[in-house]
Short mmCIF file of C-alpha atoms and ligand atoms in Angstrom, two decimals:
data_model
loop_
_atom_site.label_atom_id
_atom_site.label_comp_id
_atom_site.label_asym_id
_atom_site.label_seq_id
_atom_site.Cartn_x
_atom_site.Cartn_y
_atom_site.Cartn_z
CA MET A 1 0.73 -25.23 6.82
CA ALA A 2 -0.21 -24.92 3.15
CA ILE A 3 -1.31 -21.52 1.87
CA ARG A 4 -5.07 -21.52 1.24
CA HIS A 5 -6.62 -19.57 -1.61
CA ASP A 6 -10.22 -20.58 -0.94
CA TRP A 7 -11.06 -18.47 2.10
CA THR A 8 -14.71 -17.50 2.49
CA LYS A 9 -16.10 -14.38 4.07
CA GLU A 10 -17.79 -16.45 6.79
CA GLU A 11 -14.51 -18.13 7.77
CA ILE A 12 -12.67 -14.82 7.87
CA LEU A 13 -15.42 -13.20 9.95
CA GLU A 14 -15.22 -16.07 12.39
CA ILE A 15 -11.49 -15.46 12.79
CA TYR A 16 -11.89 -11.67 13.10
CA ASN A 17 -14.57 -12.05 15.79
CA LYS A 18 -12.74 -14.63 17.96
CA PRO A 19 -12.13 -13.78 21.60
CA PHE A 20 -9.25 -11.29 21.46
CA MET A 21 -6.66 -13.39 23.31
CA GLU A 22 -7.34 -16.45 21.18
CA LEU A 23 -7.07 -14.41 18.01
CA LEU A 24 -3.80 -12.90 19.15
CA TYR A 25 -2.33 -16.26 20.15
CA GLU A 26 -3.28 -17.94 16.87
CA ALA A 27 -1.93 -15.05 14.79
CA ALA A 28 1.32 -14.86 16.79
CA THR A 29 1.82 -18.62 16.42
CA ILE A 30 1.37 -18.52 12.64
CA HIS A 31 3.60 -15.46 12.48
CA ARG A 32 6.44 -17.33 14.20
CA GLU A 33 6.09 -20.30 11.85
CA HIS A 34 6.67 -18.12 8.80
CA HIS A 35 8.74 -15.11 9.92
CA ASP A 36 11.36 -13.98 12.41
CA PRO A 37 9.14 -12.25 15.01
CA ASN A 38 11.92 -9.80 15.94
CA THR A 39 12.46 -8.47 12.42
CA VAL A 40 10.39 -5.69 10.89
CA GLN A 41 10.84 -4.28 7.41
CA VAL A 42 11.25 -0.50 7.28
CA SER A 43 10.17 1.26 4.08
CA THR A 44 10.32 4.92 3.20
CA LEU A 45 7.47 6.38 1.17
CA LEU A 46 8.38 9.24 -1.15
CA SER A 47 5.72 11.34 -2.83
CA ILE A 48 7.46 11.92 -6.16
CA LYS A 49 4.46 13.79 -7.62
CA THR A 50 1.93 15.26 -5.24
CA GLY A 51 -1.67 16.41 -5.70
CA GLY A 52 -3.76 17.28 -8.73
CA CYS A 53 -5.14 13.75 -9.18
CA PRO A 54 -8.28 13.45 -11.33
CA GLU A 55 -9.76 10.53 -9.31
CA ASP A 56 -12.34 10.98 -6.54
CA CYS A 57 -11.09 8.59 -3.79
CA GLY A 58 -13.06 9.79 -0.76
CA TYR A 59 -10.14 9.50 1.67
CA CYS A 60 -7.51 11.24 -0.41
CA PRO A 61 -6.32 14.84 -0.03
CA GLN A 62 -4.50 14.53 -3.37
CA ALA A 63 -7.74 14.42 -5.38
CA ALA A 64 -7.85 17.75 -7.22
CA ARG A 65 -11.63 18.07 -6.75
CA TYR A 66 -11.47 18.48 -2.95
CA HIS A 67 -10.24 21.61 -1.19
CA THR A 68 -7.58 20.35 1.21
CA ASP A 69 -4.85 23.02 1.42
CA LEU A 70 -2.43 20.51 0.00
CA GLU A 71 0.67 21.86 -1.65
CA GLY A 72 1.14 19.92 -4.86
CA ASN A 73 4.37 19.38 -6.73
CA ASP A 74 5.38 18.19 -10.17
CA LEU A 75 7.45 15.06 -10.69
CA MET A 76 10.70 15.16 -8.69
CA SER A 77 14.02 14.84 -10.50
CA VAL A 78 16.07 11.62 -10.47
CA ASN A 79 18.77 13.40 -8.41
CA GLN A 80 16.28 14.57 -5.78
CA VAL A 81 14.94 11.05 -5.45
CA LYS A 82 18.44 9.60 -5.21
CA ALA A 83 19.35 12.04 -2.40
CA GLN A 84 16.22 11.09 -0.45
CA ALA A 85 16.80 7.37 -1.00
CA LEU A 86 20.34 7.68 0.36
CA ARG A 87 19.02 9.48 3.43
CA ALA A 88 16.40 6.75 3.92
CA LYS A 89 19.08 4.05 3.63
CA GLU A 90 21.23 5.77 6.26
CA SER A 91 18.34 5.83 8.69
CA GLY A 92 17.66 2.10 8.35
CA SER A 93 15.16 1.75 5.49
CA SER A 94 15.62 -1.20 3.15
CA ARG A 95 12.88 -0.19 0.71
CA VAL A 96 11.83 3.02 -1.03
CA CYS A 97 8.27 3.26 -2.25
CA MET A 98 7.68 6.05 -4.78
CA GLY A 99 4.13 7.35 -5.05
CA ALA A 100 2.77 9.54 -7.84
CA ALA A 101 -0.75 10.98 -7.70
CA TRP A 102 -1.68 9.71 -11.15
CA ARG A 103 -4.82 7.93 -12.30
CA ASN A 104 -2.59 5.74 -14.45
CA VAL A 105 0.83 5.50 -16.00
CA LYS A 106 1.26 7.21 -19.37
CA ASP A 107 4.15 6.26 -21.62
CA GLY A 108 6.35 9.30 -22.19
CA GLU A 109 9.02 11.45 -20.62
CA GLU A 110 7.66 11.33 -17.06
CA PHE A 111 7.41 7.54 -17.07
CA ASP A 112 10.94 7.35 -18.54
CA ASN A 113 12.11 9.44 -15.59
CA VAL A 114 10.37 7.11 -13.15
CA LEU A 115 12.11 4.14 -14.81
CA GLU A 116 15.43 5.93 -14.28
CA MET A 117 14.54 6.49 -10.61
CA VAL A 118 13.88 2.75 -10.29
CA ARG A 119 17.27 1.89 -11.81
CA THR A 120 19.02 4.44 -9.58
CA ILE A 121 17.52 3.18 -6.32
CA ASN A 122 17.98 -0.49 -7.22
CA LYS A 123 21.65 0.26 -7.82
CA LEU A 124 21.81 1.62 -4.25
CA ASP A 125 20.94 -1.95 -3.19
CA MET A 126 17.55 -1.00 -1.84
CA GLU A 127 14.23 -2.62 -2.73
CA VAL A 128 12.23 -0.31 -5.00
CA CYS A 129 8.44 -0.13 -4.96
CA CYS A 130 6.21 2.17 -7.03
CA THR A 131 2.60 3.20 -6.70
CA LEU A 132 1.66 5.03 -9.88
CA GLY A 133 -1.96 4.07 -10.48
CA MET A 134 -3.23 1.72 -13.17
CA LEU A 135 -0.76 0.28 -15.66
CA THR A 136 -0.65 -1.95 -18.73
CA GLU A 137 1.25 -5.21 -19.02
CA ASN A 138 3.96 -3.56 -21.17
CA GLN A 139 4.41 -0.79 -18.60
CA ALA A 140 4.70 -3.42 -15.85
CA GLN A 141 7.34 -5.22 -17.95
CA ARG A 142 9.28 -1.99 -18.40
CA LEU A 143 9.25 -1.37 -14.64
CA ALA A 144 10.38 -4.96 -14.01
CA GLU A 145 13.22 -4.58 -16.50
CA ALA A 146 14.36 -1.37 -14.76
CA GLY A 147 14.71 -3.36 -11.52
CA LEU A 148 11.42 -2.75 -9.72
CA TYR A 149 10.98 -5.04 -6.72
CA ALA A 150 7.32 -4.36 -5.84
CA TYR A 151 4.28 -2.56 -7.20
CA ASN A 152 1.64 -1.20 -4.85
CA HIS A 153 -1.99 -1.04 -5.90
CA ASN A 154 -4.44 -1.20 -2.98
CA LEU A 155 -7.89 -2.76 -3.21
CA ASP A 156 -8.87 -0.22 -0.51
CA SER A 157 -11.99 -2.07 0.74
CA SER A 158 -14.45 -4.82 -0.18
CA GLU A 159 -15.84 -4.82 -3.71
CA GLU A 160 -19.22 -3.71 -2.27
CA TYR A 161 -17.90 -0.83 -0.17
CA TYR A 162 -15.44 0.34 -2.85
CA LYS A 163 -18.49 1.80 -4.64
CA GLU A 164 -19.15 4.05 -1.62
CA VAL A 165 -15.67 5.55 -1.74
CA ILE A 166 -14.59 5.84 -5.39
CA SER A 167 -16.76 6.44 -8.44
CA THR A 168 -14.17 7.21 -11.10
CA ARG A 169 -13.03 3.61 -11.65
CA GLY A 170 -14.16 0.11 -10.76
CA PHE A 171 -12.86 -2.55 -8.36
CA GLU A 172 -12.14 -4.80 -11.35
CA ASP A 173 -9.76 -2.13 -12.71
CA ARG A 174 -7.67 -2.59 -9.57
CA LEU A 175 -7.60 -6.35 -10.08
CA LYS A 176 -6.59 -5.90 -13.72
CA THR A 177 -3.53 -3.83 -12.77
CA ILE A 178 -2.53 -6.39 -10.14
CA ASP A 179 -2.89 -9.06 -12.83
CA ASN A 180 -0.61 -7.09 -15.16
CA VAL A 181 2.02 -6.84 -12.43
CA ARG A 182 1.73 -10.60 -11.82
CA LYS A 183 2.77 -11.25 -15.42
CA THR A 184 6.24 -9.98 -14.48
CA ASN A 185 8.65 -10.91 -11.69
CA VAL A 186 7.68 -7.81 -9.69
CA THR A 187 6.09 -8.61 -6.33
CA VAL A 188 2.61 -7.34 -5.45
CA CYS A 189 1.80 -5.01 -2.57
CA SER A 190 -1.94 -4.55 -2.06
CA GLY A 191 -4.06 -3.82 0.98
CA GLY A 192 -6.60 -1.34 2.17
CA ILE A 193 -7.93 1.16 4.66
CA ILE A 194 -10.16 0.62 7.65
CA GLY A 195 -12.22 3.32 9.32
CA MET A 196 -13.92 4.62 6.17
CA GLY A 197 -17.38 3.73 7.49
CA GLU A 198 -17.26 0.14 6.25
CA THR A 199 -18.70 -2.79 8.18
CA VAL A 200 -16.73 -5.68 9.62
CA GLU A 201 -18.18 -7.75 6.73
CA ASP A 202 -16.52 -5.32 4.31
CA ARG A 203 -13.18 -5.76 6.07
CA ALA A 204 -13.58 -9.52 5.73
CA GLY A 205 -14.62 -9.05 2.09
CA MET A 206 -11.43 -7.17 1.35
CA LEU A 207 -9.36 -9.93 2.93
CA VAL A 208 -11.23 -12.54 0.85
CA ALA A 209 -10.34 -10.59 -2.31
CA LEU A 210 -6.66 -10.45 -1.30
CA ALA A 211 -6.27 -13.94 0.20
CA THR A 212 -7.89 -15.68 -2.77
CA LEU A 213 -5.42 -14.16 -5.21
CA SER A 214 -2.97 -16.80 -6.31
CA PRO A 215 -0.25 -16.15 -5.37
CA GLN A 216 -1.28 -13.99 -2.45
CA PRO A 217 0.27 -10.48 -2.38
CA GLU A 218 3.80 -10.52 -0.96
CA SER A 219 2.92 -7.37 0.99
CA VAL A 220 -0.41 -6.21 2.46
CA PRO A 221 -0.59 -2.71 3.96
CA ILE A 222 -3.31 -2.18 6.55
CA ASN A 223 -4.06 1.52 6.90
CA ALA A 224 -6.21 3.28 9.49
CA LEU A 225 -7.98 6.22 7.88
CA VAL A 226 -6.40 9.57 8.65
CA PRO A 227 -9.36 11.91 8.10
CA VAL A 228 -8.30 15.07 6.25
CA GLU A 229 -10.36 18.24 6.25
CA GLY A 230 -11.94 18.91 2.88
CA THR A 231 -12.15 15.24 1.88
CA PRO A 232 -15.51 13.42 1.92
CA LEU A 233 -14.33 11.24 4.84
CA ALA A 234 -13.16 14.17 6.97
CA GLU A 235 -15.74 13.50 9.71
CA GLN A 236 -15.01 9.79 10.21
CA GLU A 237 -14.17 8.74 13.74
CA GLN A 238 -10.78 7.35 14.58
CA VAL A 239 -10.50 3.56 14.27
CA PRO A 240 -10.24 1.87 17.70
CA ILE A 241 -6.84 0.25 18.22
CA TRP A 242 -8.60 -3.08 18.86
CA ASP A 243 -9.96 -3.03 15.32
CA MET A 244 -6.47 -2.44 13.93
CA ILE A 245 -5.04 -5.33 15.97
CA ARG A 246 -7.91 -7.63 14.92
CA MET A 247 -7.42 -6.68 11.29
CA VAL A 248 -3.65 -7.27 11.43
CA ALA A 249 -4.11 -10.62 13.21
CA THR A 250 -6.75 -11.81 10.74
CA THR A 251 -4.59 -10.76 7.79
CA ARG A 252 -1.66 -12.68 9.28
CA ILE A 253 -3.76 -15.85 9.74
CA VAL A 254 -5.21 -15.90 6.22
CA MET A 255 -1.99 -14.76 4.50
CA PRO A 256 0.79 -16.41 6.56
CA GLU A 257 3.74 -15.63 4.27
CA THR A 258 2.83 -12.05 3.43
CA GLN A 259 4.56 -9.04 4.95
CA VAL A 260 1.74 -7.30 6.80
CA ARG A 261 2.41 -3.59 6.86
CA LEU A 262 1.23 -1.24 9.55
CA SER A 263 0.74 1.83 7.40
CA ALA A 264 -1.19 5.10 7.72
CA GLY A 265 -2.61 6.02 11.10
CA ARG A 266 0.38 5.09 13.27
CA THR A 267 0.59 8.61 14.75
CA GLN A 268 -2.81 7.96 16.35
CA MET A 269 -1.59 4.70 17.93
CA SER A 270 0.33 4.34 21.18
CA ARG A 271 3.59 2.40 21.19
CA GLU A 272 1.84 -0.29 23.20
CA GLY A 273 -0.85 -0.53 20.51
CA GLN A 274 1.79 -0.82 17.80
CA ALA A 275 3.63 -3.46 19.85
CA MET A 276 0.43 -5.53 19.93
CA CYS A 277 0.14 -5.17 16.16
CA PHE A 278 3.71 -6.52 15.80
CA PHE A 279 2.84 -9.39 18.13
CA ALA A 280 -0.27 -10.08 16.03
CA GLY A 281 1.84 -10.39 12.89
CA ALA A 282 2.60 -6.94 11.49
CA ASN A 283 6.19 -7.05 10.22
CA SER A 284 6.57 -3.94 8.15
CA ILE A 285 6.20 -0.19 8.71
CA PHE A 286 6.68 3.02 6.79
CA ALA A 287 9.32 5.34 8.19
CA GLY A 288 9.61 9.11 7.79
CA ASP A 289 7.58 12.00 9.16
CA LYS A 290 5.13 11.97 6.25
CA LEU A 291 3.17 9.22 4.53
CA LEU A 292 2.66 10.83 1.12
CA THR A 293 0.71 13.74 2.59
CA THR A 294 -0.45 12.64 6.06
CA PRO A 295 1.65 12.68 9.27
CA ASN A 296 3.74 9.67 10.35
CA PRO A 297 6.03 9.09 13.36
CA ASP A 298 9.56 10.47 13.09
CA VAL A 299 12.17 7.84 12.19
CA ASN A 300 14.09 8.43 15.46
CA GLU A 301 10.94 7.73 17.45
CA ASP A 302 10.51 4.50 15.50
CA MET A 303 14.09 3.45 16.16
CA GLN A 304 13.55 4.10 19.89
CA MET A 305 10.46 1.91 19.74
CA PHE A 306 12.46 -0.81 17.93
CA LYS A 307 15.09 -0.62 20.67
CA ALA A 308 12.49 -0.88 23.43
CA LEU A 309 10.92 -3.92 21.76
CA GLY A 310 14.19 -5.56 20.65
CA LEU A 311 13.16 -5.37 17.00
CA ASN A 312 15.64 -5.27 14.12
CA PRO A 313 15.09 -3.70 10.69
CA GLN A 314 14.89 -6.32 7.92
CA LYS A 315 17.79 -6.35 5.44
CA PRO A 316 16.92 -5.71 1.78
CA PHE A 317 16.25 -8.71 -0.48
CA THR A 318 15.67 -11.07 2.47
CA LYS A 319 12.55 -12.58 0.91
CA LYS A 320 13.53 -12.49 -2.77
CA SER A 321 16.78 -11.81 -4.62
CA GLN A 322 17.65 -8.40 -6.04
CA PRO A 323 16.43 -7.85 -9.60
CA GLU A 324 18.92 -6.69 -12.22
CA SER A 325 18.44 -3.26 -13.75
CA VAL A 326 18.64 -3.10 -17.54
CA ASP A 327 19.76 0.34 -18.74
CA ALA A 328 17.39 2.33 -20.96
CA GLU A 329 19.51 1.89 -24.11
CA ASN A 330 19.44 -1.91 -23.76
CA SER A 331 15.71 -2.20 -23.10
CA LYS A 332 13.78 -4.97 -24.87
CA PHE A 333 10.50 -3.18 -24.36
CA GLN A 334 9.27 -0.23 -26.38
CA ASN A 335 7.35 2.83 -25.44
CA LEU A 336 3.98 1.84 -26.94
CA GLY A 337 2.32 5.16 -26.15
CA GLU A 338 -0.19 3.24 -24.09
CA LYS A 339 -2.70 4.18 -21.47
CA PRO A 340 -4.41 1.40 -19.53
CA LYS A 341 -8.09 0.88 -20.26
CA TRP A 342 -10.41 1.22 -17.30
CA SER A 343 -14.11 1.31 -16.57
CA ARG A 344 -16.02 4.34 -15.37
CA PRO A 345 -18.74 2.76 -13.28
CA GLY A 346 -21.08 5.74 -13.65
CA HIS A 347 -22.57 5.67 -10.15
CA THR A 348 -22.52 8.75 -7.92
CA ILE A 349 -21.40 9.04 -4.31
CA GLU A 350 -23.31 11.75 -2.48
CA ARG A 351 -20.65 12.60 0.10
CA ASN A 352 -17.99 12.89 -2.62
CA LEU A 353 -20.22 15.27 -4.55
CA ALA A 354 -20.93 17.27 -1.38
CA ALA A 355 -17.19 17.63 -0.64
CA GLN A 356 -16.60 18.69 -4.23
CA GLY A 357 -19.44 21.25 -3.97
CA LYS A 358 -17.97 22.75 -0.78
CA SER A 359 -14.62 23.03 -2.48
CA LYS A 360 -16.15 25.04 -5.33
CA LYS A 361 -17.81 27.42 -2.87
CA ALA A 362 -14.48 27.80 -1.03
S1 SF4 B 1 -5.70 7.68 -3.81
FE1 SF4 B 1 -4.41 7.84 -5.62
S2 SF4 B 1 -5.86 7.64 -7.33
FE2 SF4 B 1 -7.10 8.14 -5.52
S3 SF4 B 1 -7.26 10.42 -5.56
FE3 SF4 B 1 -5.49 9.88 -4.27
S4 SF4 B 1 -3.74 9.99 -5.65
FE4 SF4 B 1 -5.57 9.85 -6.91
#
């Protein structure tokens, strides 16, 4: 079946709202046509710089403006990252995703260190992904040259609902960064979060935005909100497992070749619920007891679940060959001292302001 890039919200809603068994059957059938149903990619997410972020994402405990008891840390060293990557490899991960709580990448010493981390992990024969905020085309090229395999930049929600969650940058800024990554040979990882108070139409709207990208993202993480005290979304109710399965299945149907990643919120799901997500087309998870700052199942528990379900971890570079890492001294790209341009939409979000106000009183 050819990949479609012209999905409409109405079509996606129709899929999402199908009788559950039909939805599951259709998604599982498409999944089998494009992927080995018994293989699941295991990634390890490392928070290489935690907390102190200037943005106001309503779900995020790393935003400096909310009072969340989060212990921040400065950028990790290359050696620390290497040690953690080796540990992740030993426990079955084929990919390391490094996350830094930055609004955007800034050329300079810290970015040079991140480039060195990318080279180091790629040379361990693991796929390397980064999530560092907005970046320019030159910065994307420098990451590609260092051997980056994937760049994560989530759309989070529909364009309409995005304005209810984040006020410090616009939806189009997200698309611009994804576009900059697409100018290189780095693959794109972009998805979102459900359970932030959005409607089903918003969920479909997010999938329209992702599925109509050409090419579609190679990886789409579907997160269930993990409400954290002190953040504006702290009081949100847990997402029903049925919504997660419907979202995974719909993502699989509209993006057949993508790796659909079951991301945050797995600790709130039973093994049976996760098994249904795998059946519906999820074929990637994050391993490790923490997902940046929120809890995640222990890797041994995951391996027990894999055993019970007869699942095998995906080998690195199964979908695309390993990039070469060019050493810093041979780089073709210069440090241009750039910062990406972005918009400040200028609207206010009452619940974000309220959470910020409480934090000041605290
Ligand atoms: S999600 Fe990222 S950009 Fe938003 S506040 Fe958290 S660390 Fe900052």
